[in-house]
Coordinates of N, CA and C in Angstrom, one line a residue:
X245 N -120.1 96.2 -102.2 CA -120.9 95.7 -102.5 C -122.2 95.9 -103.4
X246 N -122.4 97.5 -104.5 CA -123.4 97.7 -105.0 C -122.4 97.5 -105.8
X247 N -121.4 96.9 -106.1 CA -120.9 96.2 -108.0 C -122.3 96.1 -108.7
X248 N -122.7 95.2 -108.6 CA -124.3 94.8 -109.3 C -124.7 95.1 -108.9
X249 N -125.7 96.1 -108.4 CA -126.9 96.4 -108.7 C -127.4 97.8 -109.7
X250 N -128.1 97.0 -110.4 CA -128.7 97.9 -111.4 C -129.9 98.4 -111.4
X251 N -129.9 99.1 -110.5 CA -131.3 100.1 -109.8 C -132.9 99.5 -109.7
X252 N -133.8 100.1 -109.4 CA -134.7 99.2 -108.3 C -135.7 98.4 -109.2
X253 N -136.7 97.8 -109.5 CA -137.4 97.3 -110.3 C -138.6 97.1 -110.8
X254 N -139.9 96.9 -111.3 CA -140.4 97.8 -111.1 C -141.6 96.2 -111.5
X255 N -142.9 96.9 -111.3 CA -143.5 94.8 -111.6 C -144.1 95.9 -113.8
X256 N -144.3 94.5 -114.5 CA -144.3 94.7 -116.0 C -145.9 94.9 -116.2
X257 N -146.4 95.8 -114.5 CA -147.9 95.5 -114.6 C -148.8 96.9 -114.5
X258 N -146.7 98.0 -114.3 CA -146.8 98.9 -113.8 C -147.5 99.8 -115.0
X259 N -148.6 100.6 -114.8 CA -148.8 102.2 -116.8 C -147.6 103.2 -116.7
X260 N -147.8 103.0 -117.6 CA -147.4 103.5 -118.9 C -147.2 105.4 -118.0
X261 N -145.4 106.3 -118.0 CA -145.9 107.8 -118.0 C -146.3 108.4 -118.5
X262 N -146.9 107.5 -120.2 CA -147.2 108.0 -121.3 C -149.1 107.5 -121.4
X263 N -149.2 106.8 -120.3 CA -151.0 106.4 -120.8 C -151.5 107.0 -120.5
X264 N -152.4 106.6 -121.7 CA -153.2 107.6 -122.4 C -152.9 108.9 -123.3
X265 N -151.9 108.9 -123.2 CA -151.3 109.8 -124.0 C -152.1 109.4 -125.4
X266 N -151.1 110.2 -127.2 CA -151.4 109.6 -127.8 C -150.2 109.3 -128.3
X267 N -150.2 108.3 -129.3 CA -148.5 108.1 -129.8 C -148.3 108.7 -130.8
X268 N -147.1 109.1 -130.9 CA -146.3 109.8 -132.2 C -147.1 109.5 -134.2
X269 N -147.4 108.4 -133.8 CA -148.4 107.8 -135.4 C -149.1 108.0 -135.3
X270 N -150.2 108.3 -134.1 CA -151.5 108.7 -133.5 C -152.2 109.1 -135.1
X271 N -153.1 109.0 -136.3 CA -153.2 109.7 -137.1 C -154.6 110.9 -136.3
X272 N -154.4 111.8 -137.3 CA -155.1 113.2 -136.5 C -154.5 114.8 -136.9
X273 N -155.4 115.4 -136.9 CA -154.7 116.6 -137.1 C -153.6 116.6 -136.1
X274 N -152.2 117.5 -135.6 CA -151.4 117.8 -134.7 C -151.3 119.2 -135.0
X275 N -151.7 119.3 -133.3 CA -151.1 120.8 -132.7 C -150.4 121.2 -132.8
X276 N -150.0 122.9 -133.2 CA -148.8 123.0 -133.5 C -148.6 124.2 -132.9
X277 N -147.5 124.4 -132.4 CA -147.4 124.6 -130.9 C -146.5 126.3 -130.7
X278 N -146.6 127.8 -130.9 CA -145.9 128.3 -131.3 C -144.1 128.8 -129.6
X279 N -143.3 129.0 -131.0 CA -141.7 128.8 -129.9 C -142.1 129.9 -129.0
X280 N -141.6 129.8 -128.1 CA -141.9 131.3 -127.5 C -140.1 131.3 -127.8
X281 N -140.0 133.0 -127.1 CA -138.4 133.6 -126.8 C -138.5 134.6 -125.9
X282 N -137.5 134.8 -125.0 CA -137.2 135.1 -123.8 C -137.4 137.3 -124.8
X283 N -138.7 138.0 -122.8 CA -138.2 138.8 -123.2 C -137.4 139.8 -123.7
X284 N -137.1 140.3 -124.0 CA -136.3 141.6 -124.7 C -136.5 143.0 -123.7
X285 N -137.0 143.0 -123.1 CA -136.7 144.3 -122.7 C -136.8 144.2 -121.0
X286 N -136.1 143.2 -120.9 CA -136.1 143.2 -119.2 C -135.1 143.8 -118.8
X287 N -136.0 144.9 -117.3 CA -134.0 145.9 -117.1 C -133.6 145.1 -116.4
X288 N -132.1 146.1 -116.9 CA -130.7 145.6 -116.5 C -130.4 145.4 -115.7
X289 N -129.4 144.6 -114.9 CA -129.0 144.6 -113.3 C -129.2 146.1 -112.7
X290 N -128.4 146.5 -112.8 CA -128.3 148.3 -112.4 C -129.5 148.3 -112.9
X291 N -130.2 148.9 -113.8 CA -131.5 149.6 -113.4 C -132.3 149.4 -112.2
X292 N -132.4 147.6 -111.8 CA -133.1 147.2 -111.0 C -132.9 146.9 -109.9
X293 N -131.3 147.6 -109.8 CA -130.2 147.2 -108.1 C -131.2 148.8 -107.6
X294 N -131.0 150.5 -108.0 CA -130.9 151.2 -108.3 C -132.2 151.0 -107.8
X295 N -133.6 150.5 -108.2 CA -134.8 150.5 -108.2 C -134.6 150.8 -106.9
X296 N -133.8 149.2 -106.5 CA -134.5 148.6 -104.9 C -133.8 149.9 -103.9
X297 N -132.8 150.5 -104.6 CA -132.6 151.3 -103.8 C -133.8 152.4 -103.5
X298 N -134.0 153.0 -105.2 CA -134.9 153.7 -104.7 C -136.2 153.5 -104.0
X299 N -137.1 152.5 -104.0 CA -137.4 151.8 -102.8 C -137.4 152.2 -101.7
X300 N -136.2 150.9 -101.2 CA -135.9 151.5 -99.6 C -136.8 152.5 -99.5
X301 N -136.1 154.1 -100.8 CA -135.8 154.9 -99.9 C -137.4 155.6 -99.5
X302 N -138.5 155.1 -99.7 CA -139.6 155.4 -100.0 C -140.0 155.0 -98.4
X303 N -139.2 154.8 -97.9 CA -139.9 153.4 -96.4 C -139.1 155.2 -95.8
X304 N -138.7 156.1 -95.7 CA -137.4 157.3 -94.6 C -138.4 158.0 -94.6
X305 N -138.8 158.5 -93.0 CA -140.0 160.0 -92.4 C -139.0 161.1 -93.2
X306 N -137.8 161.9 -93.2 CA -136.8 161.9 -93.3 C -138.2 163.2 -93.8
X307 N -138.1 164.4 -94.2 CA -138.8 165.1 -95.0 C -138.1 166.1 -95.8
X308 N -137.0 166.4 -95.7 CA -136.5 166.6 -97.2 C -135.6 166.0 -98.2
X309 N -134.6 164.8 -97.0 CA -133.8 164.5 -97.8 C -133.7 162.5 -97.7
X310 N -134.8 161.4 -98.4 CA -134.5 159.9 -98.8 C -134.2 159.0 -99.6
X311 N -133.6 158.2 -99.1 CA -132.3 157.5 -99.7 C -131.8 156.1 -98.8
X312 N -131.7 155.9 -100.3 CA -131.9 154.0 -100.2 C -130.2 154.1 -100.4
X313 N -130.4 152.2 -100.2 CA -129.3 151.5 -100.5 C -130.0 150.5 -100.1
X314 N -128.6 149.2 -101.4 CA -128.4 147.3 -101.8 C -127.3 147.8 -102.4
X315 N -127.4 146.8 -100.8 CA -125.5 145.7 -101.5 C -126.6 144.9 -102.7
X316 N -124.7 144.2 -102.9 CA -125.5 143.1 -104.3 C -124.0 142.6 -104.1
X317 N -123.5 141.1 -104.0 CA -122.6 140.9 -103.9 C -122.6 140.0 -105.9
X318 N -121.4 139.6 -106.1 CA -121.3 138.8 -107.5 C -121.6 138.6 -108.1
X319 N -122.2 137.9 -107.7 CA -123.9 136.6 -108.2 C -124.9 137.1 -107.8
X320 N -124.6 138.5 -108.2 CA -126.0 139.1 -108.3 C -127.2 139.3 -107.5
X321 N -127.0 138.8 -106.1 CA -127.8 138.7 -104.6 C -127.6 140.2 -104.4
X322 N -128.8 139.9 -104.3 CA -128.8 141.5 -102.2 C -128.7 140.8 -101.7
X323 N -127.4 140.9 -100.2 CA -127.2 140.3 -99.3 C -127.5 142.0 -98.0
X324 N -128.6 143.3 -98.4 CA -129.0 144.2 -98.2 C -129.4 145.3 -97.8
X325 N -130.8 146.0 -97.5 CA -130.6 147.2 -98.4 C -130.8 148.1 -97.0
X326 N -131.7 149.0 -97.1 CA -131.6 150.3 -96.0 C -132.2 151.7 -96.5
X327 N -131.9 152.3 -95.7 CA -133.1 153.7 -96.2 C -132.2 154.4 -94.3
X328 N -132.4 155.9 -94.7 CA -132.1 156.5 -93.6 C -133.0 157.2 -93.1
X329 N -133.1 156.5 -91.3 CA -133.8 157.5 -89.9 C -133.0 157.5 -88.6
X330 N -133.6 157.0 -88.3 CA -132.8 157.2 -86.4 C -132.9 155.7 -86.6
X331 N -132.3 155.3 -85.5 CA -131.9 154.4 -85.0 C -133.6 153.9 -84.2
X332 N -132.9 152.3 -83.9 CA -133.6 151.4 -83.9 C -134.7 152.1 -82.2
X333 N -135.4 151.5 -82.4 CA -135.9 152.4 -81.3 C -136.6 153.6 -79.8
X334 N -135.6 154.9 -81.0 CA -135.0 155.6 -81.1 C -136.8 156.3 -81.6
X335 N -138.0 157.3 -80.9 CA -139.2 157.7 -81.3 C -139.2 158.7 -82.3
X336 N -139.6 158.5 -84.2 CA -139.4 159.3 -84.7 C -140.2 161.0 -84.7
X337 N -141.1 161.2 -83.5 CA -142.0 161.7 -83.0 C -141.6 162.8 -82.8
X338 N -139.8 162.6 -81.5 CA -139.6 163.2 -80.3 C -138.1 163.3 -81.0
X339 N -137.3 163.3 -81.5 CA -136.1 163.8 -82.3 C -136.4 164.6 -83.5
X340 N -135.3 166.1 -83.5 CA -136.1 166.4 -84.6 C -135.7 166.1 -86.1
X341 N -136.6 166.7 -86.8 CA -135.9 166.5 -88.2 C -135.7 167.6 -89.2
X342 N -135.1 168.5 -88.3 CA -135.1 169.8 -89.3 C -133.3 170.3 -90.0
X343 N -132.9 170.4 -90.8 CA -131.7 170.6 -91.6 C -131.4 172.1 -90.3
X344 N -132.2 172.9 -90.1 CA -130.5 174.0 -89.5 C -131.7 174.5 -88.4
X345 N -131.4 174.9 -86.9 CA -131.4 175.1 -85.8 C -130.2 175.8 -85.0
X346 N -131.0 176.9 -83.6 CA -130.1 177.1 -83.3 C -129.1 176.7 -82.5
X347 N -129.2 174.8 -82.7 CA -128.1 174.4 -81.5 C -127.9 173.4 -82.7
X348 N -126.9 172.4 -82.7 CA -126.8 171.3 -84.0 C -127.4 170.3 -83.1
X349 N -128.1 170.5 -81.7 CA -129.0 168.7 -81.5 C -130.2 169.2 -81.0
X350 N -130.7 170.5 -82.2 CA -131.6 170.6 -83.0 C -132.2 170.3 -83.8
X351 N -131.1 169.9 -84.7 CA -131.5 169.1 -85.6 C -130.8 167.8 -85.7
X352 N -131.3 167.3 -87.0 CA -131.3 165.4 -87.2 C -130.6 165.3 -87.2
X353 N -128.6 165.8 -87.8 CA -127.4 165.0 -88.3 C -126.4 164.9 -87.1
X354 N -127.2 164.9 -85.4 CA -126.3 164.1 -84.7 C -126.5 162.7 -84.6
X355 N -128.2 162.9 -85.3 CA -128.9 161.1 -84.8 C -129.2 159.9 -85.5
X356 N -128.9 161.0 -86.5 CA -129.3 160.2 -87.8 C -129.1 158.9 -88.8
X357 N -128.8 157.6 -89.0 CA -128.3 156.9 -89.7 C -128.1 156.7 -91.0
X358 N -126.9 156.9 -92.2 CA -127.4 157.2 -92.9 C -127.1 155.2 -93.9
X359 N -128.0 155.4 -95.2 CA -129.1 154.2 -95.6 C -127.8 153.1 -95.8
X360 N -126.2 154.0 -96.7 CA -125.2 152.9 -96.2 C -124.6 152.3 -95.1
X361 N -125.1 153.0 -94.2 CA -125.1 152.7 -92.6 C -126.5 151.1 -92.5
X362 N -127.0 151.2 -92.7 CA -128.4 150.8 -93.0 C -128.2 149.5 -93.1
X363 N -127.9 149.8 -94.3 CA -128.3 147.8 -95.5 C -126.8 147.2 -94.8
X364 N -125.4 148.2 -94.4 CA -124.3 147.3 -93.7 C -124.8 146.4 -92.7
X365 N -125.5 147.2 -91.8 CA -125.7 146.5 -90.4 C -126.9 145.3 -91.0
X366 N -128.0 145.9 -92.1 CA -128.5 144.6 -91.9 C -128.5 143.5 -93.4
X367 N -127.0 143.7 -93.8 CA -126.8 142.3 -93.7 C -127.0 141.3 -93.3
X368 N -127.1 141.3 -92.1 CA -127.7 139.9 -91.2 C -126.8 138.6 -90.7
X369 N -125.4 139.1 -91.0 CA -124.0 138.0 -91.1 C -123.4 137.4 -92.4
X370 N -124.5 138.6 -93.9 CA -124.5 138.3 -95.5 C -122.5 138.2 -95.4
X371 N -121.9 138.1 -96.2 CA -120.4 138.6 -96.3 C -121.2 139.5 -97.3
X372 N -120.3 140.8 -97.8 CA -120.4 141.7 -98.2 C -119.0 142.2 -98.5
X373 N -117.6 141.4 -98.1 CA -116.7 141.7 -98.7 C -116.4 141.9 -100.1
X374 N -115.5 142.5 -101.1 CA -116.3 141.7 -102.7 C -116.9 142.9 -103.0
X375 N -118.7 143.1 -102.7 CA -119.8 143.1 -103.1 C -119.8 145.3 -103.4
X376 N -120.8 145.3 -104.5 CA -120.7 146.9 -104.4 C -122.0 146.9 -104.4
X377 N -121.8 148.4 -104.0 CA -123.4 149.3 -102.9 C -123.5 150.0 -104.1
X378 N -125.8 150.3 -104.9 CA -126.4 150.9 -105.4 C -126.6 151.7 -104.2
X379 N -126.5 153.3 -104.5 CA -127.5 154.6 -103.7 C -127.7 155.2 -104.1
X380 N -129.0 156.2 -103.8 CA -128.9 157.0 -104.7 C -127.5 158.4 -104.3
X381 N -127.5 158.5 -103.1 CA -126.9 159.7 -103.3 C -125.5 159.6 -102.9
X382 N -124.0 160.2 -103.9 CA -123.1 159.8 -102.8 C -123.0 159.5 -101.8
X383 N -121.3 158.9 -100.9 CA -122.1 158.8 -99.6 C -121.2 159.8 -98.8
X384 N -121.3 160.0 -98.0 CA -120.5 161.1 -96.9 C -119.5 160.4 -96.4
X385 N -117.8 161.6 -96.0 CA -116.8 160.4 -95.7 C -117.3 159.4 -94.5
X386 N -118.5 158.6 -93.1 CA -118.5 158.5 -92.7 C -119.0 157.6 -93.2
X387 N -119.7 157.4 -94.5 CA -119.9 156.5 -94.8 C -119.2 155.5 -95.7
X388 N -118.9 156.5 -96.8 CA -117.6 156.1 -96.7 C -116.0 155.3 -96.3
X389 N -116.1 156.0 -94.9 CA -114.8 154.8 -94.4 C -116.3 153.3 -93.7
X390 N -117.2 153.1 -93.1 CA -118.2 151.9 -92.9 C -118.4 151.4 -94.4
X391 N -118.1 151.6 -95.5 CA -118.2 150.9 -97.2 C -117.1 150.6 -97.3
X392 N -115.4 151.2 -96.6 CA -114.2 150.7 -97.2 C -114.4 149.3 -96.8
X393 N -115.0 149.9 -94.3 CA -114.1 148.7 -93.8 C -114.8 147.2 -93.6
X394 N -116.3 147.8 -94.1 CA -117.5 146.4 -94.9 C -116.3 145.5 -95.5
X395 N -115.5 145.8 -96.7 CA -115.0 145.5 -97.8 C -115.7 145.0 -99.6
X396 N -116.9 146.3 -99.6 CA -117.1 146.9 -100.0 C -116.5 147.1 -101.5
X397 N -116.1 146.4 -102.5 CA -115.7 146.9 -103.4 C -115.9 148.1 -105.0
X398 N -117.4 148.4 -104.9 CA -117.7 149.5 -105.7 C -118.3 150.6 -105.0
X399 N -118.5 151.4 -104.9 CA -120.4 152.3 -105.9 C -121.3 152.7 -106.5
X400 N -122.2 152.5 -106.4 CA -122.4 153.0 -107.7 C -123.8 153.4 -107.5
X401 N -123.9 154.8 -107.7 CA -125.0 156.4 -106.9 C -125.3 156.6 -108.3
X402 N -126.1 157.9 -108.2 CA -127.0 158.3 -109.2 C -126.7 160.0 -109.3
X403 N -127.1 161.2 -108.1 CA -127.2 161.8 -107.2 C -125.8 161.6 -106.8
X404 N -124.8 163.3 -106.5 CA -124.0 163.5 -106.3 C -123.6 164.9 -106.3
X405 N -124.8 166.0 -106.0 CA -124.6 167.2 -106.0 C -124.7 168.0 -104.6
X406 N -123.8 166.4 -103.7 CA -123.1 167.8 -102.9 C -121.6 167.5 -103.0
X407 N -120.9 167.2 -103.8 CA -119.5 166.7 -104.5 C -118.7 167.9 -104.4
X408 N -119.3 168.9 -104.4 CA -117.2 170.1 -103.6 C -117.3 170.3 -101.8
X409 N -118.8 169.7 -102.3 CA -118.3 170.0 -99.9 C -117.1 168.7 -99.4
X410 N -116.6 169.3 -98.5 CA -115.5 168.9 -97.9 C -116.5 167.5 -97.4
X411 N -117.0 167.0 -97.1 CA -117.3 165.9 -97.0 C -117.3 164.2 -98.2
X412 N -117.8 165.2 -98.6 CA -117.5 164.0 -100.4 C -116.8 163.9 -100.8
X413 N -115.7 165.4 -100.6 CA -113.5 165.3 -101.1 C -113.3 164.5 -100.3
X414 N -113.7 164.2 -98.8 CA -113.1 163.2 -98.1 C -113.3 161.7 -98.3
X415 N -114.6 161.1 -99.4 CA -114.6 159.9 -99.6 C -114.6 159.9 -100.7
X416 N -114.4 161.1 -101.6 CA -113.1 160.4 -102.8 C -112.4 160.0 -102.5
X417 N -111.1 160.7 -101.8 CA -109.7 160.9 -100.7 C -109.4 159.4 -100.7
X418 N -110.9 159.0 -99.2 CA -110.4 158.0 -99.2 C -110.6 156.5 -100.2
X419 N -111.5 156.6 -100.3 CA -112.3 155.7 -101.5 C -110.9 155.2 -103.3
X420 N -110.1 157.0 -103.5 CA -109.2 156.2 -104.3 C -107.8 155.5 -103.9
X421 N -107.9 156.1 -102.6 CA -106.5 155.3 -101.6 C -106.9 154.0 -101.3
X422 N -108.4 153.5 -101.4 CA -108.4 152.3 -100.8 C -108.5 151.6 -102.1
X423 N -108.7 152.2 -103.6 CA -109.2 151.5 -104.3 C -110.6 150.5 -104.5
X424 N -111.6 150.8 -104.0 CA -113.3 151.3 -103.9 C -113.2 151.9 -105.3
X425 N -113.8 151.7 -106.1 CA -114.7 151.8 -107.4 C -115.6 153.1 -107.2
X426 N -115.8 153.6 -108.5 CA -117.0 154.5 -107.7 C -117.4 154.4 -109.6
X427 N -118.3 154.9 -109.5 CA -119.2 155.4 -111.0 C -120.5 155.7 -110.9
X428 N -120.2 156.6 -111.0 CA -122.8 156.9 -111.7 C -122.8 156.1 -112.5
X429 N -124.8 155.6 -112.2 CA -125.6 155.3 -112.7 C -126.0 155.3 -114.5
X430 N -125.9 155.1 -114.6 CA -126.3 155.5 -116.4 C -127.8 154.5 -116.2
X431 N -128.9 156.3 -116.3 CA -129.9 154.9 -116.2 C -130.7 154.2 -117.8
X432 N -130.6 152.7 -118.4 CA -131.5 152.8 -119.5 C -132.9 152.9 -120.0
X433 N -133.4 153.3 -118.5 CA -135.0 153.6 -118.6 C -135.0 154.3 -117.9
X434 N -136.8 155.9 -118.6 CA -136.3 156.9 -116.9 C -137.1 156.2 -116.1
X435 N -137.8 155.1 -116.1 CA -139.0 155.3 -114.9 C -139.8 153.9 -115.2
X436 N -139.5 152.9 -113.4 CA -140.3 152.5 -113.8 C -141.6 151.8 -112.7
X437 N -143.0 151.5 -113.0 CA -144.0 151.8 -112.2 C -144.3 151.0 -112.0
X438 N -144.8 151.6 -110.2 CA -145.2 149.9 -109.6 C -146.5 150.0 -109.7
X439 N -147.5 148.9 -110.2 CA -148.9 148.9 -110.0 C -149.6 147.8 -108.6
X440 N -149.9 148.7 -107.4 CA -149.8 147.4 -106.2 C -151.6 146.9 -107.1
X441 N -151.9 146.8 -107.4 CA -153.6 146.9 -107.4 C -153.6 145.9 -108.1
X442 N -155.1 145.0 -108.1 CA -155.0 143.9 -108.1 C -155.7 144.0 -109.7
X443 N -155.1 143.0 -110.8 CA -155.9 143.5 -112.8 C -157.4 143.4 -112.3
X444 N -157.9 144.2 -113.1 CA -159.3 144.5 -113.6 C -160.3 143.4 -113.5
X445 N -160.9 142.9 -112.3 CA -162.2 141.9 -112.8 C -161.2 140.3 -111.8
X446 N -159.8 140.8 -111.3 CA -159.5 139.3 -110.3 C -160.3 140.1 -109.0
X447 N -160.2 139.2 -107.5 CA -161.1 139.4 -106.7 C -159.5 139.0 -105.6
X448 N -159.2 139.4 -105.0 CA -157.7 139.2 -104.2 C -158.3 138.4 -103.0
X449 N -157.6 137.6 -102.3 CA -157.8 136.6 -100.8 C -158.1 138.1 -100.1
X450 N -159.2 137.6 -98.9 CA -159.8 137.8 -98.1 C -158.9 137.9 -97.0
X451 N -158.2 139.3 -95.7 CA -157.5 139.4 -95.5 C -158.3 138.3 -93.4
X452 N -157.8 137.7 -93.7 CA -158.3 136.8 -91.7 C -157.1 137.9 -90.6
X453 N -157.9 138.8 -90.0 CA -157.5 139.2 -88.5 C -156.7 137.7 -88.0
X454 N -155.9 138.2 -86.3 CA -155.7 137.5 -85.5 C -157.3 137.0 -84.6
X455 N -157.6 137.9 -84.7 CA -158.7 137.4 -84.2 C -160.0 136.5 -84.6
X456 N -159.5 136.8 -86.0 CA -160.5 136.2 -86.2 C -161.7 136.0 -87.1

């Protein structure tokens, strides 16, 4: 029934979209436009995602070790981030942060959730299968199990300072057997500086409290 439809019709008196603009044949000096090219110093994907892992680590309240993790899918879209800390609802001021104590129950280790665990749990239903995870510290054996079970196929880490521990040795065995690729991040840049202050001379919008 629409075979003869030729599209909407407009009145002949409708103003042209180009009305008011000079025609190509208009006399007068022509404005010369500079052709822009892309910025050559954009950071790499690896540096970008590892930086997000570092930024996430700044949320950790652990006084000795701050770790962040960032999960990314094949289209370079972030599906989950996390950092090390105690479970939701557990008082940061009541649980211990110590690394050593007479009893293990007086250390942080029985209570803390690692960054990889939180990143996986924070995907909020997003598919982690086939993703890669960026993490500041090479995963322990417990996190290695979670990474494998969640379907993540690549681990990109920065530090491997616990390389000789049994935990990390077990992680490498598990990753090797399950086919999860591991590679150390090789940064293209040394540091990234983020300035959250407004540019000089620019005024910000006044924040209005809920109570007015």
